[in-house]
Short mmCIF file of C-alpha atoms in Angstrom, two decimals:
data_model
loop_
_atom_site.label_atom_id
_atom_site.label_comp_id
_atom_site.label_asym_id
_atom_site.label_seq_id
_atom_site.Cartn_x
_atom_site.Cartn_y
_atom_site.Cartn_z
CA MET T 757 -102.56 -156.93 95.13
CA LYS T 758 -104.64 -156.94 91.99
CA LYS T 759 -107.77 -157.51 94.07
CA ILE T 760 -106.99 -154.49 96.24
CA ILE T 761 -106.40 -152.26 93.21
CA THR T 762 -109.64 -153.46 91.66
CA LEU T 763 -111.56 -152.74 94.88
CA VAL T 764 -110.08 -149.23 95.17
CA ALA T 765 -110.95 -148.55 91.54
CA PHE T 766 -114.54 -149.75 92.09
CA VAL T 767 -114.98 -147.58 95.19
CA THR T 768 -113.57 -144.57 93.37
CA LEU T 769 -115.87 -145.14 90.39
CA THR T 770 -118.93 -145.55 92.66
CA TYR T 771 -118.15 -142.36 94.57
CA THR T 772 -117.63 -140.44 91.34
CA THR T 773 -120.95 -141.68 89.90
CA PHE T 774 -122.79 -140.79 93.13
CA ALA T 775 -121.28 -137.31 93.14
CA GLN T 776 -122.43 -136.76 89.59
CA THR T 777 -126.09 -137.63 90.40
CA VAL T 778 -126.46 -135.39 93.45
CA ASP T 779 -128.33 -132.19 92.56
CA MET T 780 -126.45 -129.41 94.29
CA ARG T 781 -128.78 -126.65 93.14
CA ARG T 782 -130.53 -124.55 95.76
CA LYS T 783 -134.27 -125.03 95.53
CA ILE T 784 -137.57 -123.79 96.87
CA GLU T 785 -140.69 -125.99 96.97
CA VAL T 786 -144.11 -124.34 97.03
CA THR T 787 -147.76 -125.23 96.59
CA GLY T 788 -150.36 -123.33 94.57
CA THR T 789 -154.12 -123.89 94.62
CA ALA T 790 -156.97 -122.80 92.34
CA GLU T 791 -160.65 -123.63 92.67
CA GLN T 792 -163.99 -122.62 91.20
CA GLU T 793 -167.65 -123.52 91.50
CA VAL T 794 -169.92 -123.91 88.47
CA THR T 795 -173.61 -124.62 88.03
CA PRO T 796 -174.39 -127.91 86.23
CA ASP T 797 -175.80 -127.42 82.73
CA ILE T 798 -176.31 -131.10 81.82
CA ILE T 799 -178.77 -133.19 83.81
CA TYR T 800 -179.61 -136.88 83.35
CA VAL T 801 -183.17 -137.77 84.35
CA SER T 802 -184.69 -141.25 84.51
CA VAL T 803 -188.40 -141.72 83.84
CA ALA T 804 -190.15 -145.01 84.65
CA LEU T 805 -193.44 -145.82 82.92
CA GLN T 806 -195.79 -148.64 83.89
CA GLU T 807 -198.95 -150.05 82.43
CA TYR T 808 -202.12 -149.61 84.48
CA MET T 809 -205.77 -150.64 84.41
CA ASP T 810 -208.35 -147.97 83.63
CA GLY T 811 -211.42 -149.89 84.67
CA LYS T 812 -211.34 -152.98 82.48
CA LYS T 813 -209.14 -151.30 79.89
CA LYS T 814 -205.38 -151.63 80.08
CA ILE T 815 -203.26 -148.63 79.17
CA THR T 816 -200.28 -150.40 77.63
CA ILE T 817 -196.62 -149.65 77.87
CA ASP T 818 -196.55 -149.09 74.10
CA GLN T 819 -199.12 -146.30 74.41
CA LEU T 820 -197.25 -144.65 77.27
CA GLU T 821 -193.92 -144.99 75.48
CA GLN T 822 -195.33 -143.35 72.36
CA GLN T 823 -196.59 -140.42 74.43
CA LEU T 824 -193.15 -139.98 75.97
CA GLU T 825 -191.35 -140.28 72.63
CA ASP T 826 -193.62 -137.66 71.05
CA ALA T 827 -193.19 -135.31 74.01
CA VAL T 828 -189.41 -135.65 73.89
CA LYS T 829 -189.40 -134.96 70.16
CA ASP T 830 -191.66 -131.90 70.55
CA ALA T 831 -189.30 -130.56 73.23
CA GLY T 832 -186.41 -130.66 70.77
CA ILE T 833 -184.46 -133.36 72.62
CA ALA T 834 -182.05 -135.18 70.28
CA LYS T 835 -182.66 -138.89 69.64
CA GLU T 836 -179.30 -139.83 71.12
CA ASP T 837 -180.27 -138.06 74.36
CA PHE T 838 -183.31 -140.29 74.86
CA THR T 839 -182.60 -143.94 75.64
CA ILE T 840 -184.27 -146.97 77.20
CA ASN T 841 -182.53 -147.72 80.48
CA ASN T 842 -184.01 -151.10 81.40
CA MET T 843 -187.14 -153.22 81.34
CA SER T 844 -188.89 -154.75 84.32
CA ALA T 845 -188.89 -158.12 82.60
CA TRP T 846 -186.70 -159.35 79.76
CA ASN T 847 -189.61 -161.33 78.33
CA ILE T 848 -192.86 -159.40 78.73
CA THR T 849 -194.84 -161.80 76.52
CA TYR T 850 -193.89 -164.74 78.73
CA GLN T 851 -194.79 -162.83 81.88
CA LYS T 852 -198.21 -161.89 80.51
CA LYS T 853 -198.96 -165.52 79.59
CA LYS T 854 -197.92 -166.62 83.05
CA ALA T 855 -199.82 -163.82 84.82
CA PRO T 856 -202.53 -162.04 82.77
CA ASP T 857 -202.57 -159.18 85.28
CA PHE T 858 -198.86 -158.53 84.81
CA LEU T 859 -198.14 -154.83 84.26
CA ALA T 860 -195.02 -154.15 82.19
CA SER T 861 -192.77 -151.20 82.90
CA LYS T 862 -189.82 -149.54 81.22
CA GLN T 863 -187.29 -147.00 82.38
CA TYR T 864 -185.84 -144.28 80.17
CA THR T 865 -182.98 -141.81 80.52
CA ILE T 866 -183.26 -138.30 79.13
CA LYS T 867 -180.29 -135.96 78.86
CA PHE T 868 -181.40 -132.38 79.50
CA ARG T 869 -179.49 -129.24 78.68
CA ASP T 870 -182.51 -127.18 79.72
CA LEU T 871 -184.33 -128.58 82.73
CA ASN T 872 -187.34 -126.34 82.05
CA LYS T 873 -188.25 -128.88 79.36
CA PHE T 874 -188.76 -131.52 82.04
CA ASP T 875 -192.24 -130.38 83.07
CA GLN T 876 -193.08 -129.67 79.43
CA ILE T 877 -192.41 -133.30 78.55
CA LEU T 878 -194.17 -134.91 81.51
CA SER T 879 -197.24 -132.76 81.04
CA LYS T 880 -197.84 -134.62 77.78
CA VAL T 881 -197.60 -138.08 79.30
CA ASP T 882 -200.51 -139.81 81.07
CA PRO T 883 -199.69 -139.09 84.75
CA LYS T 884 -201.17 -142.42 85.87
CA GLY T 885 -198.61 -144.20 83.71
CA ILE T 886 -195.65 -142.41 85.26
CA GLN T 887 -194.30 -144.74 87.92
CA SER T 888 -191.46 -142.48 89.04
CA THR T 889 -188.87 -139.95 87.96
CA ASN T 890 -185.42 -139.35 89.32
CA ILE T 891 -182.47 -137.08 88.61
CA ASP T 892 -179.58 -139.52 88.32
CA SER T 893 -176.54 -137.35 87.69
CA TYR T 894 -175.33 -134.06 86.32
CA ASP T 895 -172.33 -132.53 84.57
CA TYR T 896 -170.82 -129.31 83.23
CA SER T 897 -170.35 -129.01 79.46
CA LYS T 898 -167.14 -126.95 79.59
CA MET T 899 -165.42 -129.14 82.17
CA PRO T 900 -162.19 -129.91 80.17
CA ASP T 901 -161.49 -126.22 79.46
CA LEU T 902 -162.22 -125.25 83.07
CA LYS T 903 -159.87 -127.91 84.43
CA LYS T 904 -157.10 -126.69 82.14
CA GLN T 905 -157.58 -123.07 83.27
CA LEU T 906 -157.53 -124.03 86.96
CA LYS T 907 -154.33 -126.05 86.60
CA ILE T 908 -152.63 -123.05 84.97
CA GLN T 909 -153.91 -120.75 87.71
CA ALA T 910 -152.61 -123.13 90.40
CA LEU T 911 -149.18 -123.24 88.78
CA LEU T 912 -149.02 -119.44 88.47
CA ALA T 913 -150.07 -119.15 92.11
CA ALA T 914 -147.18 -121.44 93.09
CA LYS T 915 -144.73 -119.40 91.04
CA ASP T 916 -146.01 -116.14 92.53
CA LYS T 917 -145.64 -117.53 96.05
CA ALA T 918 -142.07 -118.64 95.40
CA THR T 919 -141.22 -115.23 93.92
CA TYR T 920 -142.37 -113.15 96.88
CA LEU T 921 -140.92 -115.55 99.45
CA LEU T 922 -137.49 -115.36 97.82
CA ALA T 923 -137.75 -111.60 97.42
CA ALA T 924 -138.15 -111.34 101.19
CA ILE T 925 -134.63 -112.78 101.62
CA ASN T 926 -133.08 -111.03 98.60
CA GLU T 927 -133.01 -114.17 96.47
CA HIS T 928 -134.29 -114.70 92.93
CA LEU T 929 -136.47 -117.31 91.27
CA GLY T 930 -134.92 -119.55 88.64
CA ASP T 931 -136.29 -122.21 86.33
CA ALA T 932 -138.84 -124.81 87.38
CA ILE T 933 -137.25 -128.12 88.33
CA SER T 934 -140.39 -130.20 88.83
CA ILE T 935 -144.16 -129.68 88.67
CA ASN T 936 -146.79 -132.05 90.05
CA GLU T 937 -150.54 -131.42 90.03
CA THR T 938 -153.27 -132.99 92.15
CA ASP T 939 -156.99 -133.03 91.40
CA ASN T 940 -158.87 -132.47 94.64
CA SER T 941 -162.27 -132.36 92.94
CA GLY T 942 -163.19 -136.02 93.40
CA SER T 943 -164.78 -135.58 96.80
CA GLN T 944 -166.28 -132.24 95.85
CA VAL T 945 -168.23 -133.35 92.77
CA ALA T 946 -170.92 -135.07 94.80
CA GLN T 947 -174.62 -135.50 94.38
CA PRO T 948 -176.85 -132.50 93.78
CA MET T 949 -178.62 -131.11 96.82
CA PHE T 950 -182.21 -131.83 96.09
CA ALA T 951 -184.75 -134.42 97.02
CA ASN T 952 -185.15 -136.88 94.18
CA ARG T 953 -188.09 -135.88 92.05
CA VAL T 954 -190.11 -138.97 92.59
CA MET T 955 -193.68 -139.16 91.34
CA LYS T 956 -196.11 -142.00 91.64
CA TYR T 957 -199.39 -142.44 89.86
CA ASN T 958 -201.04 -139.06 89.33
CA ALA T 959 -198.85 -136.93 91.60
CA ALA T 960 -197.78 -133.63 90.07
CA PRO T 961 -194.03 -132.95 89.65
CA GLU T 962 -192.36 -130.34 91.77
CA SER T 963 -191.49 -127.11 90.01
CA ASP T 964 -188.14 -126.18 91.51
CA ILE T 965 -184.82 -127.92 92.03
CA ASP T 966 -181.93 -126.64 94.08
CA PHE T 967 -178.59 -127.81 92.69
CA LYS T 968 -175.40 -128.02 94.62
CA LYS T 969 -172.72 -126.42 92.46
CA ILE T 970 -169.84 -128.49 91.15
CA LYS T 971 -166.64 -127.47 92.91
CA LEU T 972 -163.32 -128.04 91.15
CA SER T 973 -160.05 -127.72 93.03
CA PHE T 974 -156.48 -128.30 91.85
CA THR T 975 -153.18 -128.17 93.72
CA VAL T 976 -149.78 -127.82 92.08
CA ASP T 977 -146.55 -128.69 93.93
CA ALA T 978 -143.65 -126.98 92.19
CA VAL T 979 -139.92 -126.91 92.81
CA PHE T 980 -137.93 -123.92 91.50
CA GLU T 981 -134.22 -123.22 91.45
CA ILE T 982 -132.93 -120.34 93.57
CA VAL T 983 -130.52 -118.12 91.65
CA LYS T 984 -128.48 -115.09 92.51
#
């Protein structure tokens, strides 16, 4: 008999607990979206320099590097925005002893906030020593603020949608119950639409670049209570 009473009590307690956790509020679930395209204003460019023979005279990597450093400084590029990316050989001295004709090369990365300075810089570097150039990546300086604005816009769009849908059936919007946002920008922030600016030997750089704009898109799924 005690076992039966205990079982009844347990079932009653379980049912009561379950009833307390069920949300009986009437709800409406909607989705809001906000998106915007912006033009990149930060561009990362790699420049590869390589030694070469001018007759019997070797134009060294040190000479070429000094030309590039001076050009970057004259263009007003900050020191922290000009870095060595890699070297063709970790031990150039060893390579030169092993092969006297070895031509050392180095690759640099320059962070541009004004791409017009690109041609200004390269015009001051021996073109025969420029192995190649390439635009590696790009960014937008006000990205955090823009993302915040778009998330707010997406949420307000969801709220506006819920309001006019409920108004159509003579219902009213209550408080938000849950809000979830999704960043859809990952697949949109792709590579810029231009052919890589590659130069070899004494080829002149191209003068124009067509950038694909960065597209940001956010979706907000919101659940609101329906009130009378």
